[in-house]
Each structure stands twice: as C-alpha cells, then as structure tokens.
Coordinates of C-alpha atoms and ligand atoms in Angstrom, one line a residue:
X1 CA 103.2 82.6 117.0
X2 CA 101.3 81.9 120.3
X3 CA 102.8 85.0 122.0
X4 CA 100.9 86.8 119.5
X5 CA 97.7 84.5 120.0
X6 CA 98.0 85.0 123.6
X7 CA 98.7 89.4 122.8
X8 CA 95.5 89.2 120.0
X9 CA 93.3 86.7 122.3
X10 CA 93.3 84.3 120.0
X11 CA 92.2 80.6 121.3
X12 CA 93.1 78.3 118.2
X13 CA 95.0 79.1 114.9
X14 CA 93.9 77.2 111.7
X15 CA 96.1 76.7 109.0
X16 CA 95.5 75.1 105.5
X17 CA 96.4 76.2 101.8
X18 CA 98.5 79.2 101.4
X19 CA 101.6 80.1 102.6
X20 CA 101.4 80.5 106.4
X21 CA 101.4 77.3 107.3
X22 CA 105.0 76.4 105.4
X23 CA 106.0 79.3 106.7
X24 CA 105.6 78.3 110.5
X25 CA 105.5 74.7 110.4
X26 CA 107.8 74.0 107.4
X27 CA 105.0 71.8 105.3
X28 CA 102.9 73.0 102.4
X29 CA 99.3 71.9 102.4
X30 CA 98.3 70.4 98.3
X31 CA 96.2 73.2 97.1
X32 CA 93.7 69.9 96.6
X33 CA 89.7 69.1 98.0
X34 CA 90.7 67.0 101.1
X35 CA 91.7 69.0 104.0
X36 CA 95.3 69.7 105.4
X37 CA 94.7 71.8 108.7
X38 CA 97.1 72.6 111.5
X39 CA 95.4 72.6 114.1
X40 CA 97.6 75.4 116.9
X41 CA 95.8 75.7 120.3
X42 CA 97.0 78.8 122.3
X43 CA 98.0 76.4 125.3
X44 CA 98.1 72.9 124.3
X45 CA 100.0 70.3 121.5
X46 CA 99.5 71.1 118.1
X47 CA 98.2 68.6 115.1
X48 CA 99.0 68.6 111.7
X49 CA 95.5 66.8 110.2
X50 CA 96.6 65.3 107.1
X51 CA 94.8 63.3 104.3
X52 CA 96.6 59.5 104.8
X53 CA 97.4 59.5 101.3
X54 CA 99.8 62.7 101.7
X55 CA 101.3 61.8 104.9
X56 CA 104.1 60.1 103.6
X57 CA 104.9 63.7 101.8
X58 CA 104.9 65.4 105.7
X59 CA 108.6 65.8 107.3
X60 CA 108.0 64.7 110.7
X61 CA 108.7 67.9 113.4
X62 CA 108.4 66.2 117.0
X63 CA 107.8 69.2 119.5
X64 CA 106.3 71.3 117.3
X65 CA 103.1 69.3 115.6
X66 CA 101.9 65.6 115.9
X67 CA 100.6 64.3 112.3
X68 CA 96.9 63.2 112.3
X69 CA 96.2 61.0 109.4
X70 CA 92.3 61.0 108.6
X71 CA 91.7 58.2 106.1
X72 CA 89.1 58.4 102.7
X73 CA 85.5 57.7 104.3
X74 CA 86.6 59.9 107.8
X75 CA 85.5 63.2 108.3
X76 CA 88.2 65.4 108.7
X77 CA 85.8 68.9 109.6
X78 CA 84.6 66.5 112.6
X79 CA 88.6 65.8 113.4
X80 CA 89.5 69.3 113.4
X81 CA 86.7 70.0 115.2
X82 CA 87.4 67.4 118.3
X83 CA 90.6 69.4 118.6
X84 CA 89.6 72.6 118.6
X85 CA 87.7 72.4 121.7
X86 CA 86.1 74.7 123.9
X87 CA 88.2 77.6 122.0
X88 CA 85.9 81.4 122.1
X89 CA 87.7 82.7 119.3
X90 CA 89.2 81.0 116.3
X91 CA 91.8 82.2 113.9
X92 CA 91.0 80.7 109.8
X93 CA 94.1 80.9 107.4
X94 CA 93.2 83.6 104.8
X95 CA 93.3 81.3 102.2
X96 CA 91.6 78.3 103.6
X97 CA 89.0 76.8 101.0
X98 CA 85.7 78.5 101.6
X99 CA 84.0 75.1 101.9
X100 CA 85.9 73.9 105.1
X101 CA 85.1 77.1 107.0
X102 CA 81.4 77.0 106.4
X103 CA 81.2 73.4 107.6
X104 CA 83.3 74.6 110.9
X105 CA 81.2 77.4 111.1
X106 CA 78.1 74.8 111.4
X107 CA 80.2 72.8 114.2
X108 CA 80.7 75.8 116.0
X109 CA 77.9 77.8 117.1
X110 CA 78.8 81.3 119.2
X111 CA 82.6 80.9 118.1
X112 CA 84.3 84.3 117.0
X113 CA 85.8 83.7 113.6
X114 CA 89.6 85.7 112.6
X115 CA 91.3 85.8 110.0
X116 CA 94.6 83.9 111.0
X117 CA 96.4 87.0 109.0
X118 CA 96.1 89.0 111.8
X119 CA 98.2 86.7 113.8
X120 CA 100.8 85.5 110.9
X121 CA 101.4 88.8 108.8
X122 CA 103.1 90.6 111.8
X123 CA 105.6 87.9 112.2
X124 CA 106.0 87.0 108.4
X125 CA 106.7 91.2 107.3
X126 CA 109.3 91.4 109.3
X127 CA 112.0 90.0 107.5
X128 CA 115.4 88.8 109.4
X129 CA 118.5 89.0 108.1
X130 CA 118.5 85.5 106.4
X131 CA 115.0 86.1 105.1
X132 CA 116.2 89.5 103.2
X133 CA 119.3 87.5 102.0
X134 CA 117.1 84.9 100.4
X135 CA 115.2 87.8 99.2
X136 CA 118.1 89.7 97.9
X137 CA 119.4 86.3 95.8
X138 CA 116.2 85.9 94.4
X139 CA 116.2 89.8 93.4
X140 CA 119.9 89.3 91.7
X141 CA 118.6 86.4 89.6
X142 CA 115.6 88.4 88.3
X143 CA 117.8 91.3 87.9
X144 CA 120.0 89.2 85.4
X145 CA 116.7 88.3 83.2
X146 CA 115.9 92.2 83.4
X147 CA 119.6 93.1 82.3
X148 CA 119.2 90.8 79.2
X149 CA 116.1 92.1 78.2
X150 CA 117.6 95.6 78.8
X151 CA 120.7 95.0 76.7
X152 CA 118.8 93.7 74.0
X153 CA 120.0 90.0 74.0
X154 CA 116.2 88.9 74.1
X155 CA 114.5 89.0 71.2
X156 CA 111.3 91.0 71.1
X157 CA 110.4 92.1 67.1
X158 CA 108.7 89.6 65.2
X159 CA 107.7 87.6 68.3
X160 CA 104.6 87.5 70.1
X161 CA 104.1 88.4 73.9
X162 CA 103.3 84.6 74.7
X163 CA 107.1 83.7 73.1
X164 CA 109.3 86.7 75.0
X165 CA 107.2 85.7 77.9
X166 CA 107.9 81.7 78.1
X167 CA 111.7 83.0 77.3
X168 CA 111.5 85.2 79.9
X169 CA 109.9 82.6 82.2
X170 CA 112.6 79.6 81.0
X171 CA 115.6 82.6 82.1
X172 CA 113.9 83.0 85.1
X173 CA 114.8 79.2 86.1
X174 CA 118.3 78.9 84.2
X175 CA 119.3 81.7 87.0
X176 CA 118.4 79.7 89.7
X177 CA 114.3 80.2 90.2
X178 CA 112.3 77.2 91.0
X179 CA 109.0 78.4 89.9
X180 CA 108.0 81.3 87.8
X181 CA 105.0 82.9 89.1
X182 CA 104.2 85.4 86.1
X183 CA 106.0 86.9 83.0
X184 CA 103.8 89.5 81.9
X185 CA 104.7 90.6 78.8
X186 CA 102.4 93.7 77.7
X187 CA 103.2 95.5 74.1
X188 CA 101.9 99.1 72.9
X189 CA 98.7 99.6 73.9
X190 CA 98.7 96.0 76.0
X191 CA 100.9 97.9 78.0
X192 CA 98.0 100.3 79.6
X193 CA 96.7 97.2 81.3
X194 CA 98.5 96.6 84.1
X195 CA 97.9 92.6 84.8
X196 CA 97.6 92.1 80.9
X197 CA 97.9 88.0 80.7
X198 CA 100.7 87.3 77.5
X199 CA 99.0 86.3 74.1
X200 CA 99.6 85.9 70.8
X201 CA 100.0 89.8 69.5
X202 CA 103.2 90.3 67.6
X203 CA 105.4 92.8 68.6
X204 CA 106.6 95.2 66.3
X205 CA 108.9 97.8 66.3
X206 CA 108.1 101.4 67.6
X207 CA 106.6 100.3 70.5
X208 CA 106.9 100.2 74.3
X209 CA 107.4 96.5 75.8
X210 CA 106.4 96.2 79.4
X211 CA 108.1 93.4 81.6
X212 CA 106.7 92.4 85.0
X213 CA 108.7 89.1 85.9
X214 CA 109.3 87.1 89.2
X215 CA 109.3 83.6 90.3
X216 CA 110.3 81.7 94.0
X217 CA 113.8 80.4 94.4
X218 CA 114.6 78.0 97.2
X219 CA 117.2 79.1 100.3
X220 CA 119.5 76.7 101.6
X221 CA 116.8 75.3 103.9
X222 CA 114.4 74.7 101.5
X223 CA 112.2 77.9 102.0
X224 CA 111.1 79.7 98.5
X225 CA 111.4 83.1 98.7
X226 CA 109.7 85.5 95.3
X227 CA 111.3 88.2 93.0
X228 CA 109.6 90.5 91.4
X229 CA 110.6 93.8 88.5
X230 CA 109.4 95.8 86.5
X231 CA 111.2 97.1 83.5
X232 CA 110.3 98.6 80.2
X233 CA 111.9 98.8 77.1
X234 CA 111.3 101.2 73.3
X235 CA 111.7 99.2 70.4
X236 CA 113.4 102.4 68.9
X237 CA 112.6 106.0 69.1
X238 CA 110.2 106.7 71.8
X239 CA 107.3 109.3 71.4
X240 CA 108.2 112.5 73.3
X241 CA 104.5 111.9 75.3
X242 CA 106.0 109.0 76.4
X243 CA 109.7 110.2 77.3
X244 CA 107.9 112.8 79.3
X245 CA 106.0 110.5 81.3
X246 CA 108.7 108.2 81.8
X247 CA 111.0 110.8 83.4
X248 CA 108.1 111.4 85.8
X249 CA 108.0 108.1 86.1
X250 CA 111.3 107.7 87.1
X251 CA 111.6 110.7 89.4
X252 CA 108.2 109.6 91.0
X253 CA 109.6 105.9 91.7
X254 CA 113.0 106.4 93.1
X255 CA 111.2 109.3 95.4
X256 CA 109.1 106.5 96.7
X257 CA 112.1 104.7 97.3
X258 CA 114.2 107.3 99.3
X259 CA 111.0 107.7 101.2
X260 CA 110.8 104.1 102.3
X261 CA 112.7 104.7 105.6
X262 CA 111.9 102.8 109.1
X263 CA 108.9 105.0 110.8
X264 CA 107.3 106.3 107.4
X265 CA 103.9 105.4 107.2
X266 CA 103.5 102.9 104.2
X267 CA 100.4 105.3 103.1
X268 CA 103.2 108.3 102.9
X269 CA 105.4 105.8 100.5
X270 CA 102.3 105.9 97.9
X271 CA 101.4 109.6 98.6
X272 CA 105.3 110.9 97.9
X273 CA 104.8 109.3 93.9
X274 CA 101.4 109.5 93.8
X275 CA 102.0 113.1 94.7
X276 CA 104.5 114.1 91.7
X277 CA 102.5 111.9 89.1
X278 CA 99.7 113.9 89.8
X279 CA 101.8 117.1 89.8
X280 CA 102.8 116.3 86.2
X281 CA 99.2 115.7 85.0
X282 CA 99.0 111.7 85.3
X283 CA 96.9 111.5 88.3
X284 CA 94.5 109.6 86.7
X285 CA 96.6 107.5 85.0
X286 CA 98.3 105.5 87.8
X287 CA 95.2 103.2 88.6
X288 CA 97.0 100.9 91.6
X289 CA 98.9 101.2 94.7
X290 CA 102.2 101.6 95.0
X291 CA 102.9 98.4 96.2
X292 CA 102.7 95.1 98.1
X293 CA 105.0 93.1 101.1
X294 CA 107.0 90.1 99.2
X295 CA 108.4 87.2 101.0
X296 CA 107.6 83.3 100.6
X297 CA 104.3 84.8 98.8
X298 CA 104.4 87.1 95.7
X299 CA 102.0 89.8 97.4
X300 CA 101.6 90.0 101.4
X301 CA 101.5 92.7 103.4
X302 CA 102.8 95.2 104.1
X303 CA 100.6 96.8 100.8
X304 CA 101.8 100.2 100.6
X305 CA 99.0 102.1 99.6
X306 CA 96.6 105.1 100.8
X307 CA 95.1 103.7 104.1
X308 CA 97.5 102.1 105.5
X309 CA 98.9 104.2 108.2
X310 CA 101.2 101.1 109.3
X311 CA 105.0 102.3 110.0
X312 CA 107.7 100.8 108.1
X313 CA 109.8 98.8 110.6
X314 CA 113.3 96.7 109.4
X315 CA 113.1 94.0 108.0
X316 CA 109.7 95.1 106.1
X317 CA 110.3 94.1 102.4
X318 CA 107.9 95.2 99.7
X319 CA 107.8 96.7 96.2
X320 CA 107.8 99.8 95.0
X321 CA 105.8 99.4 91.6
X322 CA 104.2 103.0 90.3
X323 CA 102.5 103.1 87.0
X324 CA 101.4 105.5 84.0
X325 CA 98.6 103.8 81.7
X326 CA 97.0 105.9 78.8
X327 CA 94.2 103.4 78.0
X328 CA 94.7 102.9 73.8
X329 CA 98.0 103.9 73.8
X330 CA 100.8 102.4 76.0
X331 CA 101.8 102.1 79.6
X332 CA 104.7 102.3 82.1
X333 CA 105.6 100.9 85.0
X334 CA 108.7 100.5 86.7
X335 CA 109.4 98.2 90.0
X336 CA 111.7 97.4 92.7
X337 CA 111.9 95.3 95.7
X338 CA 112.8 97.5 98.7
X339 CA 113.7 96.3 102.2
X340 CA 113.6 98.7 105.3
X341 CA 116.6 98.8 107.0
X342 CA 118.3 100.6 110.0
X343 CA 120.5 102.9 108.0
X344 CA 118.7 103.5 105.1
X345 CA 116.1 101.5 102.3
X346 CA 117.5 98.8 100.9
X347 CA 116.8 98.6 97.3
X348 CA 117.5 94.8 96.4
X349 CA 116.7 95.7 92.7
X350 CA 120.2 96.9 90.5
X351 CA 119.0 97.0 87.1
X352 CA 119.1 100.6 85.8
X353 CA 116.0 102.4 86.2
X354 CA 116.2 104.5 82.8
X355 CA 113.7 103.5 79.9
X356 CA 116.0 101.1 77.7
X357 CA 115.6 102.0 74.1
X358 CA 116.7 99.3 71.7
X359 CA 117.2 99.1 68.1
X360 CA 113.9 98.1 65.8
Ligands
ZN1 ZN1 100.8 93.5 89.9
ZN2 ZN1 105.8 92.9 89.4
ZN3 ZN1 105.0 93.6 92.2

C-alpha cells in the first residue's frame, strides 16, 4: 500500500468504515458514530485510532499499526489530526462518514483531499490465487441455492416474494455463508425492476421469478469473501415474447463472458452484450451496466461498464450481470461471477444458464 502512496503522491492514507481497512489491516471498523481511523503515513508508523470501548474487539498487529485508544469526552478528529502532520495530500476511505471529513477538512486548511480508492482498488481488484479460491467456494455455495431453485425443490406458488426470499437467504447460510447480503426475489412484473426489495406479493403460476442472491463466506483466515447470481425461473409455460428475449439474453451474456479475457477493455465487456441486445430490439430495455468487481465487498471495482477503458488484468474478478426489463410486464436477468485468468475467463458460476421452466 505505500508503494502505491509513494507512485500516486499520496502523504497519509485514512481508513474508517467500509471494507479497505479489514482488507489491509485485518480489523473492521463498527459501522457506529465514534470514529475508527487508521491513520497510514507514507513514511512513518501507523495508528489504529480506536474508540476505548472497542479496543478490546482490535487483534493486536505489532509492525504493522499501534492501537490508539481515545476515550468518551476526547476528541478523536483532533487525535487523527496530531498524526497526520504536515502531510500535502490526504487520502479519505470512500466510505468514511461524511461528518469526520468535514471536521478534518476544518483542521486542515490547503490540504489536497483523495479519495483513498484510488490507492486501495488497484491492490484489492487484483485478486491472487487464494483470493479467487475463496471467491470460487463462495460461488459453489451460491451455485447450490441456485440449483435448488432451478430444480424446483424451493417452493415458489402460493408464497410470497418476502417467504422464497428469507428461504433463499436461510440456504444461503446452511451452505456455508456467514452473512446474506440480499435475496431479491422479484415476480412478474416485479421482475422489470432490477433492485426490487422482496414484499408480500404472492406468486402465482404463469409467471417469471427472478433471483438475485449472494452473501460473504469466511476463508480459512477469517477474511469474507461475497457470491453473487442471477437466475430466473417460469412457473410453467413461458410467453414466446419472453423465450425470445431470453435466448438473447443468453447468447448476449455468455458473449460477454468469452469476451472477458486479460487486455479487453472492461468498456468492450459491456459493449459485446449491450451490442447484440440492442441488435435484437431490447436496447432500451437493459437499463444498467454489465457489471461490477466482487471481492470482500459485494460491488468494487472493476465496474464493467461504458467508460471505463480499464484493461482486464488476472486476477480481476467481477460479474457479468446483463438484463431485459419491459416495465409492466416481467424482466430477465442472468449473472455470473467471472475471474480473468491467463489462459482464458474463469467463470466461477456452474449453474446452467438456460431459463428453468417449472411446473405450476
Ligand atoms: Zn444489482
Ligand atoms: Zn446479483
Ligand atoms: Zn451482481
């Protein structure tokens, strides 16, 4: 991390909530008001500034951070602040509260503000090979909830989104997950929303069910790494609208994924589906990119989408998530967690890619 400090002329790193900060320093800040900052100078020790009350909760790491406990009626801005220096340029974790970085912004007048992304997100996309391990067990597990809703041995009729979705969810953990982070469960016309939140519609037959799952399962060292997939099924017959889109749904999707070699531009990855969907008259219809970097966060970079002329390099994991929403009516999306590799992409995600039609 300070090589690329000293490469991006970056004085002192910041880290507080979100998931840099486990990810170089191996604690998790609580996503509470009191401040957790590491506090990383290019060239000097660094500090883990802690609220006293959650020290006991920090893992000592002697050599690479100190613990600074600040107790209740201490100001922990002014602590960060005394250790921060004469620093020129400051990097901020993304996700730091808003608050804290006003108040430092006060302390330090003429200071260039980063974002600390631009420091961390090169060195967390790149994924070694223990990393895409962890990432490929946490795929498995959510490819086993996918194959039982596939197969049919998760009941949908009769039930509401909320119900499939808290099964879906409790699956999630019985195959080794430690957290779910969403089970969107979207039915008929839900499905044209593409972040619909779970409630209480019934689901009935003749219609298309739309699974987005994933949740963070622990490695052997204690690091959580997230799954994430997409799949859909037809509670019977499907509409031939919809068979049509879904075969160029399919062909766009696994397209994307052949494309998703080391050197492609990540912009390419999206234009190769986004491309045929268009082709085939949905152009309108697929309203996000085609997808986002996954690690020890759900969504990090790299985001593959139109813009980002970024080259794919191994080790970059990320899905590949294109959509077809007709607002009223239904919507499809199908997803897979793709690693860039050497000889070839890496699709982590083995659950067939063909819609599933069940009985109703
Ligand atoms: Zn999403
Ligand atoms: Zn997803
Ligand atoms: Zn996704």
């Amino acid at each position: 991390m300070r090589a690329v400090m000293a490469e991006q002329q970056v004085d002192v790193l910041l880290l507080s909530v979100g998931a840099d900060m486990p990810y170089f320093c191996g604690y998790e800040a609580m996503a509470l008001p009191r401040l957790t900052m590491l506090v990383v100078p290019r060239d000097g020790d660094a500090r883990l500034i802690v609220p006293r009350l959650e020290a006991p909760r920090v893992e000592e790491r002697p050599g690479v951070f100190t613990v600074v406990a600040w107790g209740e009626t201490e100001d922990p801005i002014a602590l960060a602040r005394s250790f921060i220096g004469s620093a020129s340029v400051v990097a901020v974790g993304d996700r730091t509260w808003a608050g804290f970085l006003v108040d430092l912004v006060k302390l330090l007048p003429g200071v260039e503000f980063r974002r600390a992304s631009e420091v961390t997100s090169p060195l967390r996309s790149v994924k070694d090979a223990a990393e895409v391990e962890s990432l490929r067990a946490a795929a498995a597990a959510a490819d086993r909830v996918a194959v039982d809703l596939r197969s049919g041995n998760i009941e949908l009729v009769g039930r509401t989104e909320a119900e499939v979705s808290a099964e879906l969810g409790r699956r999630l953990l019985a195959e080794g997950h430690q957290r779910v982070n969403f089970a969107i469960v979207a039915a008929g016309e839900n499905a044209a929303s593409p972040h619909h939140e779970a409630g209480e519609r019934v689901i009935k037959p003749g219609e298309i069910v739309l699974c987005d799952i994933g949740g963070t399962m622990m490695d052997a060292n204690g690091v959580g790494y997230c799954s994430d997939i997409t799949r859909c099924v037809h509670l019977g017959e499907p509409p031939a609208d919809l068979v049509e889109a879904y075969d160029v749904l399919f062909e766009a999707q696994a397209a994307q994924v052949e494309a998703a070699v080391v050197g492609q531009p990540c912009q390419e990855v999206d234009r190769v589906g986004r491309g045929m969907i268009a082709e085939a008259g949905y152009g309108d219809n697929f309203i996000h990119r085609t997808g986002h970097g996954i690690g020890t966060e759900a969504h990090e970079d790299p985001y593959i989408v139109e813009g980002n002329t970024q080259e794919l390099r191994p080790g970059h994991a990320f899905s590949i998530e294109p959509g077809i929403y007709l607002p009223g009516k239904w919507g499809l999306r199908l997803e897979d967690i793709v690693v860039a590799a050497p000889d070839g992409p890496d699709n982590l995600t083995t659950t067939d890619h063909h819609l599933a039609v069940l009985d109703a």
